[in-house]
Coordinates of C-alpha atoms and ligand atoms in Angstrom, one line a residue:
M1 CA 4.9 26.8 15.3
R2 CA 6.7 29.5 13.4
F3 CA 7.4 33.0 14.6
S4 CA 4.2 34.9 13.7
T5 CA 2.0 32.1 14.8
R6 CA 3.9 31.9 18.2
A7 CA 3.3 35.7 18.6
I8 CA -0.4 35.2 18.3
H9 CA -0.8 31.9 20.1
A10 CA 2.0 31.1 22.6
G11 CA 0.7 31.4 26.1
Q12 CA -2.5 32.7 24.8
A13 CA -5.0 29.8 24.8
A14 CA -8.6 30.6 25.5
D15 CA -9.2 31.4 29.2
T16 CA -10.0 28.2 31.1
A17 CA -12.4 29.9 33.5
T18 CA -14.6 31.7 30.9
G19 CA -13.5 30.7 27.4
A20 CA -12.4 34.3 26.7
T21 CA -10.5 34.1 23.4
I22 CA -8.1 36.9 24.3
V23 CA -6.1 36.6 27.6
P24 CA -8.1 38.7 30.2
I25 CA -6.6 41.5 32.2
Y26 CA -6.6 39.8 35.7
Q27 CA -6.7 43.1 37.5
T28 CA -6.4 41.7 41.0
S29 CA -3.7 42.0 43.6
T30 CA -4.6 38.8 45.3
F31 CA -6.2 35.3 44.8
T32 CA -8.7 33.6 47.2
Q33 CA -7.5 30.4 48.7
T34 CA -9.7 27.4 49.6
S35 CA -7.6 26.5 52.6
P36 CA -4.3 28.1 53.8
G37 CA -1.8 27.3 51.1
E38 CA -4.4 25.7 48.8
H39 CA -4.9 27.8 45.7
L40 CA -5.2 27.6 41.9
G41 CA -1.5 28.5 41.3
Y42 CA -1.6 32.2 42.1
E43 CA -1.4 33.8 45.5
Y44 CA -0.4 37.5 45.1
S45 CA 0.2 39.5 41.9
R46 CA 3.8 40.5 42.7
S47 CA 4.6 36.8 42.8
G48 CA 2.5 35.9 39.8
N49 CA -0.5 37.0 37.8
P50 CA -2.1 35.0 34.9
T51 CA -1.9 38.0 32.5
R52 CA 1.8 38.3 33.3
T53 CA 2.3 34.6 32.9
A54 CA 0.8 34.7 29.4
L55 CA 3.2 37.5 28.5
E56 CA 6.2 35.7 29.9
V57 CA 5.3 32.5 28.0
A58 CA 4.8 34.5 24.7
L59 CA 8.0 36.4 25.1
A60 CA 10.0 33.2 25.8
A61 CA 8.4 31.6 22.7
L62 CA 9.5 34.6 20.5
E63 CA 13.1 34.5 21.7
G64 CA 13.2 30.7 21.5
A65 CA 13.9 30.7 25.3
A66 CA 12.9 28.1 27.9
H67 CA 12.1 30.8 30.4
G68 CA 10.7 34.4 30.3
L69 CA 10.3 36.9 33.1
A70 CA 8.5 40.2 32.7
F71 CA 9.4 43.4 34.5
A72 CA 8.1 46.9 35.1
S73 CA 10.7 48.5 32.7
G74 CA 13.8 47.6 30.7
L75 CA 16.0 48.9 33.5
A76 CA 14.1 46.8 36.1
A77 CA 14.9 43.8 33.9
E78 CA 18.6 44.8 33.6
T79 CA 18.8 45.3 37.4
A80 CA 17.4 41.8 38.0
V81 CA 20.1 40.3 35.7
L82 CA 22.8 42.4 37.4
S83 CA 21.6 41.1 40.8
L84 CA 23.4 37.8 39.8
L85 CA 26.7 39.6 40.5
R86 CA 28.4 40.1 43.9
P87 CA 30.9 42.7 45.2
G88 CA 34.3 42.2 43.5
D89 CA 32.8 40.9 40.2
H90 CA 33.7 42.6 37.0
V91 CA 31.6 43.3 33.8
V92 CA 33.0 43.9 30.3
A93 CA 30.4 46.1 28.5
A94 CA 30.2 47.4 25.0
E95 CA 30.8 51.2 25.2
D96 CA 27.8 52.0 22.9
L97 CA 24.8 51.3 25.1
Y98 CA 21.6 53.1 26.2
G99 CA 22.7 55.9 28.5
G100 CA 20.4 54.5 31.3
T101 CA 22.3 51.2 31.2
I102 CA 25.6 53.0 31.5
R103 CA 24.2 55.0 34.5
L104 CA 22.9 51.7 36.1
L105 CA 26.3 50.1 35.8
T106 CA 28.4 53.1 36.9
R107 CA 26.2 54.8 39.4
V108 CA 24.2 52.0 41.0
F109 CA 26.3 48.9 40.7
E110 CA 29.8 50.4 40.8
P111 CA 29.3 51.9 44.3
M112 CA 28.3 48.4 45.4
G113 CA 31.7 47.0 44.3
I114 CA 30.7 45.7 40.9
T115 CA 33.0 47.3 38.3
T116 CA 32.6 47.7 34.6
S117 CA 35.1 48.2 31.7
F118 CA 33.6 49.7 28.7
V119 CA 35.2 48.7 25.4
D120 CA 34.5 49.0 21.6
S121 CA 32.8 45.7 21.2
T122 CA 33.2 46.0 17.4
A123 CA 37.0 46.0 17.6
P124 CA 38.5 42.5 17.2
G125 CA 39.9 41.3 20.5
A126 CA 38.8 44.4 22.5
M127 CA 36.4 42.4 24.7
Q128 CA 38.9 39.6 25.2
D129 CA 41.6 42.1 26.2
A130 CA 39.3 43.6 28.9
V131 CA 38.5 40.3 30.6
T132 CA 40.1 39.9 34.1
P133 CA 40.0 36.9 36.5
S134 CA 37.0 38.6 38.1
T135 CA 34.9 39.0 34.9
K136 CA 31.5 37.4 35.4
M137 CA 29.5 39.0 32.7
L138 CA 29.8 40.5 29.2
W139 CA 27.1 43.0 28.2
V140 CA 26.3 44.1 24.6
E141 CA 23.6 45.7 22.5
S142 CA 23.5 44.9 18.8
P143 CA 22.5 47.1 17.0
S144 CA 23.5 49.5 19.7
N145 CA 22.0 52.7 21.0
P146 CA 22.5 55.3 19.5
L147 CA 25.3 54.5 16.9
L148 CA 23.8 51.3 15.6
A149 CA 27.1 49.4 16.0
I150 CA 27.0 45.7 15.3
T151 CA 28.7 43.2 17.6
D152 CA 29.4 39.6 16.6
I153 CA 27.3 37.8 19.2
E154 CA 28.9 34.4 18.5
V155 CA 32.4 35.8 19.1
A156 CA 31.2 37.6 22.3
A157 CA 29.7 34.4 23.5
A158 CA 33.0 32.5 23.0
V159 CA 34.9 35.3 24.8
A160 CA 32.4 35.1 27.7
H161 CA 32.4 31.3 28.0
N162 CA 36.3 31.1 27.8
A163 CA 36.3 33.4 30.8
G164 CA 33.6 31.4 32.6
A165 CA 31.3 34.4 32.3
L166 CA 27.8 35.0 31.0
L167 CA 26.9 36.9 27.8
V168 CA 24.0 39.2 28.2
V169 CA 22.5 40.7 25.0
D170 CA 20.1 43.6 25.1
N171 CA 18.0 42.7 22.0
T172 CA 15.8 45.8 22.2
F173 CA 16.8 47.3 18.8
A174 CA 16.8 44.1 16.9
T175 CA 13.8 42.4 18.4
P176 CA 13.5 38.6 18.3
Y177 CA 12.0 38.9 14.8
L178 CA 15.4 40.0 13.5
Q179 CA 17.8 38.3 15.9
R180 CA 17.7 35.6 18.5
P181 CA 20.9 35.9 20.6
L182 CA 20.3 32.7 22.6
E183 CA 20.6 30.8 19.3
L184 CA 24.0 32.5 18.8
G185 CA 25.3 31.5 22.1
A186 CA 24.2 34.3 24.5
D187 CA 23.1 33.2 28.0
I188 CA 20.6 35.9 28.8
V189 CA 18.6 38.3 26.6
V190 CA 17.1 41.5 28.0
H191 CA 14.5 43.8 26.4
S192 CA 12.9 47.1 27.0
T193 CA 9.5 45.9 25.9
T194 CA 8.6 49.6 25.9
K195 CA 10.0 49.7 22.4
Y196 CA 9.3 47.4 19.4
I197 CA 7.8 44.5 21.4
G198 CA 5.0 46.8 22.9
G199 CA 5.2 48.7 19.7
H200 CA 2.6 51.5 20.3
S201 CA 4.4 53.9 22.7
D202 CA 1.7 53.3 25.3
V203 CA 3.5 51.2 28.0
V204 CA 6.8 50.8 29.8
G205 CA 8.1 47.3 30.4
G206 CA 11.0 45.0 30.3
A207 CA 11.9 41.3 30.0
V208 CA 14.5 38.7 30.6
L209 CA 14.7 35.5 28.5
L210 CA 17.0 32.6 29.1
N211 CA 17.4 28.8 29.0
D212 CA 19.3 28.0 32.2
T213 CA 16.9 27.0 34.9
G214 CA 19.3 27.8 37.8
L215 CA 19.8 31.3 36.5
R216 CA 16.0 31.6 35.8
D217 CA 15.3 30.7 39.5
S218 CA 17.8 33.3 40.8
I219 CA 16.4 36.1 38.6
A220 CA 12.8 35.0 39.4
F221 CA 13.7 35.1 43.1
Y222 CA 14.9 38.7 42.6
Q223 CA 11.8 39.6 40.6
N224 CA 9.6 38.6 43.5
A225 CA 11.9 39.7 46.3
A226 CA 12.7 43.2 44.8
G227 CA 9.2 43.5 43.2
G228 CA 9.8 45.4 39.9
V229 CA 7.0 43.6 38.2
P230 CA 4.6 44.9 35.5
G231 CA 0.9 45.2 36.5
P232 CA -1.8 43.2 34.7
F233 CA -2.8 46.0 32.4
D234 CA 0.7 46.8 31.3
S235 CA 1.4 43.1 30.8
W236 CA -1.7 42.9 28.6
L237 CA -0.7 46.0 26.5
V238 CA 2.7 44.4 25.8
L239 CA 1.0 41.1 25.0
R240 CA -1.4 42.9 22.6
G241 CA 1.5 44.7 21.0
L242 CA 3.7 41.7 20.4
K243 CA 1.0 39.8 18.4
T244 CA 1.9 42.1 15.4
L245 CA 5.6 42.2 15.9
S246 CA 6.5 40.6 12.6
V247 CA 4.3 42.7 10.4
R248 CA 5.4 45.9 12.1
M249 CA 9.1 44.9 11.9
R250 CA 8.9 44.3 8.2
A251 CA 7.4 47.7 7.7
H252 CA 9.9 49.4 10.1
C253 CA 12.8 47.8 8.1
E254 CA 11.4 48.8 4.8
N255 CA 10.8 52.4 5.8
A256 CA 14.1 52.7 7.7
G257 CA 16.0 51.4 4.6
A258 CA 14.3 54.0 2.5
V259 CA 15.0 56.8 5.0
A260 CA 18.7 55.7 5.2
S261 CA 19.1 55.7 1.4
F262 CA 17.4 59.1 1.1
L263 CA 19.7 60.7 3.8
D264 CA 22.8 59.0 2.5
G265 CA 24.4 61.6 0.2
A266 CA 21.6 64.2 0.8
S267 CA 23.0 67.7 0.9
G268 CA 23.7 68.9 4.4
V269 CA 24.0 65.3 5.8
E270 CA 27.5 64.4 6.8
A271 CA 27.1 60.8 7.9
V272 CA 24.3 58.2 8.1
Y273 CA 24.4 55.2 10.5
Y274 CA 22.3 52.3 9.4
P275 CA 23.5 48.7 9.3
G276 CA 21.6 48.2 6.0
L277 CA 23.9 50.6 4.1
T278 CA 26.9 48.9 2.5
S279 CA 29.0 51.7 3.8
H280 CA 28.2 50.7 7.4
P281 CA 31.3 49.0 9.0
G282 CA 29.1 46.3 10.4
H283 CA 27.0 45.7 7.3
E284 CA 28.3 42.3 6.4
L285 CA 28.1 41.0 9.9
A286 CA 24.6 42.5 10.3
A287 CA 23.6 40.7 7.0
R288 CA 24.8 37.4 8.5
Q289 CA 23.3 37.9 11.9
M290 CA 20.0 39.5 11.1
P291 CA 17.5 38.9 8.2
G292 CA 16.7 42.7 8.2
F293 CA 18.4 45.8 9.5
G294 CA 15.8 47.3 11.9
G295 CA 14.0 50.6 12.1
M296 CA 16.6 52.9 13.7
V297 CA 18.7 55.3 11.7
S298 CA 21.2 57.9 13.1
L299 CA 22.7 60.8 11.2
R300 CA 25.1 63.6 11.6
L301 CA 24.4 67.0 9.9
T302 CA 27.0 69.4 8.7
G303 CA 27.0 72.2 11.2
G304 CA 26.8 70.3 14.5
K305 CA 24.5 70.8 17.5
E306 CA 22.8 74.1 16.4
T307 CA 22.0 72.6 13.0
A308 CA 20.8 69.4 14.5
H309 CA 18.6 71.3 17.0
A310 CA 17.1 73.4 14.1
F311 CA 16.5 70.2 12.1
L312 CA 14.7 68.5 15.0
R313 CA 12.5 71.6 15.6
S314 CA 11.6 71.7 11.8
L315 CA 10.3 68.1 11.7
E316 CA 6.5 68.0 11.6
L317 CA 5.7 64.3 11.4
F318 CA 8.6 62.9 13.4
S319 CA 7.9 63.8 17.1
L320 CA 10.9 65.1 19.0
A321 CA 10.8 62.6 21.8
E322 CA 12.8 60.0 23.8
S323 CA 12.0 56.3 23.2
L324 CA 11.7 54.3 20.0
G325 CA 10.1 51.3 18.4
G326 CA 6.5 52.6 18.2
I327 CA 4.4 52.7 15.1
E328 CA 4.9 56.5 14.9
S329 CA 8.2 58.1 13.9
L330 CA 10.3 59.8 16.6
A331 CA 13.4 61.8 16.4
S332 CA 15.8 62.6 19.2
Y333 CA 19.1 64.3 20.1
P334 CA 20.8 61.6 22.2
A335 CA 23.5 64.0 23.7
D336 CA 20.7 66.1 25.4
M337 CA 18.2 63.3 25.9
T338 CA 18.8 59.5 26.2
H339 CA 22.6 59.9 26.7
A340 CA 22.6 63.1 28.8
S341 CA 23.9 61.1 31.8
V342 CA 27.1 60.2 29.8
S343 CA 29.8 62.8 30.5
P344 CA 30.3 65.4 27.7
E345 CA 33.9 64.3 27.1
E346 CA 32.9 60.6 26.8
R347 CA 30.1 61.6 24.4
E348 CA 32.5 63.6 22.3
R349 CA 35.0 60.7 22.2
R350 CA 32.4 58.3 21.1
G351 CA 30.7 60.5 18.5
I352 CA 27.4 61.0 20.3
N353 CA 27.6 64.8 20.4
G354 CA 25.9 66.2 17.3
L355 CA 24.1 62.9 16.5
V356 CA 20.4 62.8 15.5
R357 CA 18.6 59.5 16.1
L358 CA 15.4 58.6 14.1
S359 CA 13.0 55.8 15.1
V360 CA 11.4 55.3 11.7
G361 CA 7.7 54.4 12.1
I362 CA 5.3 52.7 9.8
E363 CA 3.6 55.7 8.3
D364 CA 3.6 56.0 4.5
I365 CA 7.2 56.4 3.4
E366 CA 6.4 59.3 1.0
D367 CA 5.2 61.4 4.0
L368 CA 8.2 60.5 6.1
L369 CA 10.7 61.4 3.3
A370 CA 8.8 64.7 2.6
D371 CA 9.1 65.6 6.3
L372 CA 12.8 64.9 6.3
A373 CA 13.4 66.7 3.0
G374 CA 11.4 69.7 4.4
A375 CA 13.4 69.9 7.6
L376 CA 16.7 69.6 5.7
D377 CA 15.6 72.4 3.4
T378 CA 14.6 74.7 6.3
V379 CA 18.0 74.1 7.9
R380 CA 19.8 74.8 4.6
R381 CA 17.9 78.1 4.1
G382 CA 18.7 79.1 7.7
Q383 CA 22.4 78.6 6.9
R384 CA 22.4 80.8 3.8
Ligands
P1T1 O1 13.1 52.6 29.4 P1 13.1 51.2 29.8 O2 12.0 50.4 29.5 O3 13.5 51.1 31.3 O4 14.3 50.5 29.0 C1 15.7 50.9 29.1 C2 16.4 50.6 27.8 C3 17.1 49.4 27.7 N1 17.8 49.1 26.6 C4 17.8 49.8 25.5 C5 18.6 49.4 24.3 C6 17.0 51.0 25.5 O5 17.0 51.7 24.4 C7 16.3 51.4 26.7 C8 15.5 52.7 26.7 N2 15.8 53.6 25.7 C9 15.2 54.8 25.5 C10 14.3 55.3 26.3 C11 15.7 55.5 24.3 O6 15.1 56.5 23.9 O7 16.8 55.2 23.8

């Protein structure tokens, strides 16, 4: 089965108990046993639930993974992956990551003795140079949040494997429709399914996808032992969303490409970050690694923070909100929102201060461009 067919059918056969065509929401905490230890495969919904199983099978099918595990949030999924590490272990991470991931590494795992070196994963040799004898994991996002940097996943996998370490790729921005890191050599893929996979901004969730059965067992043990699982209804919402991933991603890519072209060179816009633009330093790599360039566009306006805030207040169709990947367009100011937990100096060094991030939805492109043009106009008039 090909991608769109898998999204609609993998793990989603008609319900064996009732014939229900769509996977039911098994809204139950527990399952009745016929005799102690004798049951139909499910005992208690933290350990397993049929709606969650359907989601896990579907997610694995989309990533081309042997195993899928669903979590209550993207960060719960990341925590489960990081639970593979022990005090003394070292992580080499890309420096452009979701702020919450940086917070998890530096403020939750570092005090437990697991250290992280953050490096520019787009600079040749930078990840290799950061590897130490204690390095057990490399962690990258591509495209990254919020600067949309592109990392060569095959190169990162080679660096990790030479060091005897695992490569983890957060594939949230690309989605499995545009990029399947396991096929490029990654060991583990994580997702915030809150974003494109869920796709409708109505549920928070996460996932881990991988091929290695031993690692799967360790992470599944943590999933049950620590308990950060999604409930049946949340599992069902993500499953409902992912059925349309391919059609939504095609529309996101088309609209984001048009938004990036419009902003590129527009008066008052200092820089546009979109891997589909030939001026993007990762453009050629992105074109090799992904069949489309995604739905996220970041930009910098002349005038810095005040101008950016005025621009964001002037938008009418784009909602000023955290998150991304839903059908509706969102705009954010990462320095004060998703990356507020990164220190101001670090944000300055990495070019996050002043940045505006757009999650381009699938509305009619004419309306989105008119909204952006209107906000740019308002800002320019205010500057006169
Ligand atoms: O929010 P949660 O489902 O826990 O996912 C965390 C997460 C993980 N990885 C990436 C790349 C992410 O972007 C996120 C969450 N990001 C936002 C909420 C945001 O607006 O960027």
